[in-house]
mmCIF file of C-alpha atoms in Angstrom:
data_model
loop_
_atom_site.group_PDB
_atom_site.id
_atom_site.type_symbol
_atom_site.label_atom_id
_atom_site.label_comp_id
_atom_site.label_asym_id
_atom_site.label_seq_id
_atom_site.Cartn_x
_atom_site.Cartn_y
_atom_site.Cartn_z
ATOM 1 C CA UNK A 198 25.386 -21.809 -20.657
ATOM 2 C CA UNK A 199 22.978 -19.688 -18.639
ATOM 3 C CA UNK A 200 23.657 -19.695 -14.884
ATOM 4 C CA UNK A 201 20.566 -17.668 -13.988
ATOM 5 C CA UNK A 202 18.397 -19.411 -11.396
ATOM 6 C CA UNK A 203 15.090 -20.836 -12.573
ATOM 7 C CA UNK A 204 12.203 -18.565 -11.704
ATOM 8 C CA UNK A 205 9.496 -19.886 -9.396
ATOM 9 C CA UNK A 206 5.929 -18.598 -9.689
ATOM 10 C CA UNK A 207 3.876 -18.542 -6.471
ATOM 11 C CA UNK A 208 0.163 -17.726 -6.148
ATOM 12 C CA UNK A 209 -1.142 -15.843 -3.153
ATOM 13 C CA UNK A 210 -4.528 -17.191 -1.966
ATOM 14 C CA UNK A 211 -6.550 -14.158 -3.114
ATOM 15 C CA UNK A 212 -4.986 -14.362 -6.586
ATOM 16 C CA UNK A 213 -5.748 -18.067 -6.873
ATOM 17 C CA UNK A 214 -9.442 -17.558 -6.078
ATOM 18 C CA UNK A 215 -9.807 -14.562 -8.408
ATOM 19 C CA UNK A 216 -7.793 -16.036 -11.278
ATOM 20 C CA UNK A 217 -9.483 -19.430 -11.215
ATOM 21 C CA UNK A 218 -12.795 -17.655 -11.782
ATOM 22 C CA UNK A 219 -11.537 -15.146 -14.360
ATOM 23 C CA UNK A 220 -8.889 -16.930 -16.450
ATOM 24 C CA UNK A 221 -9.256 -20.589 -15.413
ATOM 25 C CA UNK A 222 -6.609 -23.138 -14.498
ATOM 26 C CA UNK A 223 -5.293 -23.351 -18.074
ATOM 27 C CA UNK A 224 -4.953 -19.571 -18.124
ATOM 28 C CA UNK A 225 -3.068 -19.624 -14.817
ATOM 29 C CA UNK A 226 -0.671 -22.262 -16.154
ATOM 30 C CA UNK A 227 -0.096 -20.272 -19.357
ATOM 31 C CA UNK A 228 0.475 -17.122 -17.295
ATOM 32 C CA UNK A 229 3.060 -18.878 -15.116
ATOM 33 C CA UNK A 230 4.962 -20.113 -18.178
ATOM 34 C CA UNK A 231 4.857 -16.622 -19.703
ATOM 35 C CA UNK A 232 6.121 -14.953 -16.515
ATOM 36 C CA UNK A 233 8.958 -17.468 -16.150
ATOM 37 C CA UNK A 234 10.107 -16.402 -19.614
ATOM 38 C CA UNK A 235 9.220 -12.689 -19.201
ATOM 39 C CA UNK A 236 9.180 -11.844 -15.470
ATOM 40 C CA UNK A 237 9.420 -8.094 -16.050
ATOM 41 C CA UNK A 238 6.722 -7.966 -18.753
ATOM 42 C CA UNK A 239 4.192 -5.873 -16.858
ATOM 43 C CA UNK A 240 4.393 -2.163 -16.153
ATOM 44 C CA UNK A 241 5.526 -1.139 -12.669
ATOM 45 C CA UNK A 242 2.653 0.499 -10.797
ATOM 46 C CA UNK A 243 3.910 3.852 -9.456
ATOM 47 C CA UNK A 244 3.912 3.994 -5.662
ATOM 48 C CA UNK A 245 3.457 0.235 -5.240
ATOM 49 C CA UNK A 246 6.921 -0.854 -4.123
ATOM 50 C CA UNK A 247 7.784 -2.486 -7.444
ATOM 51 C CA UNK A 248 4.532 -4.364 -8.051
ATOM 52 C CA UNK A 249 3.632 -4.791 -11.728
ATOM 53 C CA UNK A 250 0.380 -4.881 -13.716
ATOM 54 C CA UNK A 251 -0.006 -7.072 -16.790
ATOM 55 C CA UNK A 252 -2.853 -7.412 -19.277
ATOM 56 C CA UNK A 253 -3.973 -11.015 -19.736
ATOM 57 C CA UNK A 254 -6.801 -12.568 -21.721
ATOM 58 C CA UNK A 255 -9.821 -13.573 -19.654
ATOM 59 C CA UNK A 256 -12.132 -16.435 -20.583
ATOM 60 C CA UNK A 257 -13.893 -15.401 -23.787
ATOM 61 C CA UNK A 258 -12.126 -12.017 -23.999
ATOM 62 C CA UNK A 259 -8.879 -10.655 -25.363
ATOM 63 C CA UNK A 260 -6.105 -8.939 -23.404
ATOM 64 C CA UNK A 261 -7.476 -5.446 -23.864
ATOM 65 C CA UNK A 262 -10.849 -6.058 -22.235
ATOM 66 C CA UNK A 263 -9.758 -9.031 -20.169
ATOM 67 C CA UNK A 264 -7.925 -9.548 -16.917
ATOM 68 C CA UNK A 265 -5.357 -7.496 -15.084
ATOM 69 C CA UNK A 266 -2.691 -9.465 -13.260
ATOM 70 C CA UNK A 267 -0.994 -7.817 -10.285
ATOM 71 C CA UNK A 268 2.347 -9.424 -9.428
ATOM 72 C CA UNK A 269 5.758 -8.864 -7.884
ATOM 73 C CA UNK A 270 9.015 -10.098 -9.393
ATOM 74 C CA UNK A 271 11.736 -10.458 -6.755
ATOM 75 C CA UNK A 272 14.912 -10.736 -8.843
ATOM 76 C CA UNK A 273 17.317 -11.775 -6.080
ATOM 77 C CA UNK A 274 15.041 -14.673 -5.058
ATOM 78 C CA UNK A 275 14.063 -15.547 -8.658
ATOM 79 C CA UNK A 276 10.398 -15.536 -7.624
ATOM 80 C CA UNK A 277 7.243 -14.135 -9.134
ATOM 81 C CA UNK A 278 4.411 -13.640 -6.643
ATOM 82 C CA UNK A 279 0.949 -13.491 -8.198
ATOM 83 C CA UNK A 280 -0.992 -11.120 -5.952
ATOM 84 C CA UNK A 281 -4.327 -10.164 -7.552
ATOM 85 C CA UNK A 282 -6.388 -10.786 -10.678
ATOM 86 C CA UNK A 283 -9.379 -8.689 -11.693
ATOM 87 C CA UNK A 284 -11.438 -7.892 -14.768
ATOM 88 C CA UNK A 285 -10.797 -4.559 -16.440
ATOM 89 C CA UNK A 286 -14.527 -3.812 -16.539
ATOM 90 C CA UNK A 287 -14.680 -4.212 -12.737
ATOM 91 C CA UNK A 288 -11.698 -1.990 -11.902
ATOM 92 C CA UNK A 289 -9.616 0.250 -14.151
ATOM 93 C CA UNK A 290 -7.132 1.837 -11.756
ATOM 94 C CA UNK A 291 -5.901 1.094 -8.263
ATOM 95 C CA UNK A 292 -6.747 3.524 -5.472
ATOM 96 C CA UNK A 293 -4.113 5.151 -3.255
ATOM 97 C CA UNK A 294 -5.133 2.771 -0.445
ATOM 98 C CA UNK A 295 -4.713 -0.261 -2.707
ATOM 99 C CA UNK A 296 -1.261 0.962 -3.761
ATOM 100 C CA UNK A 297 -0.342 1.379 -0.096
ATOM 101 C CA UNK A 298 -1.470 -2.196 0.582
ATOM 102 C CA UNK A 299 0.594 -3.409 -2.380
ATOM 103 C CA UNK A 300 3.660 -1.565 -1.013
ATOM 104 C CA UNK A 301 3.182 -3.361 2.309
ATOM 105 C CA UNK A 302 2.726 -6.738 0.604
ATOM 106 C CA UNK A 303 5.809 -6.120 -1.558
ATOM 107 C CA UNK A 304 7.912 -5.174 1.478
ATOM 108 C CA UNK A 305 6.759 -8.303 3.305
ATOM 109 C CA UNK A 306 7.448 -10.590 0.332
ATOM 110 C CA UNK A 307 10.864 -9.042 -0.304
ATOM 111 C CA UNK A 308 11.725 -9.465 3.381
ATOM 112 C CA UNK A 309 10.652 -13.118 3.343
ATOM 113 C CA UNK A 310 13.545 -14.085 1.083
#
């Protein structure tokens, strides 16, 4: 019997707007199911406070050229926060300023537990 708490997936408003456009509601639902089963699947972004980046298929594209999902898994709270979603062809890497913003978001979300 597994006593681990069930993981909850929460969408931040910016993510919801971006992801609805890029991967659609079915894609968001599939992503949530995947992250419940594999919450640490993405690579940790260095300098981001523990935020992760995951490749995900966009509408009409595969994972490689598709969407990038930016999320935070807070283990102690059993929560995955979906933060951003963008197309790889729009942005390849995060800037230092964006990483700083992610660190601040991560600190806020971790403190909200």
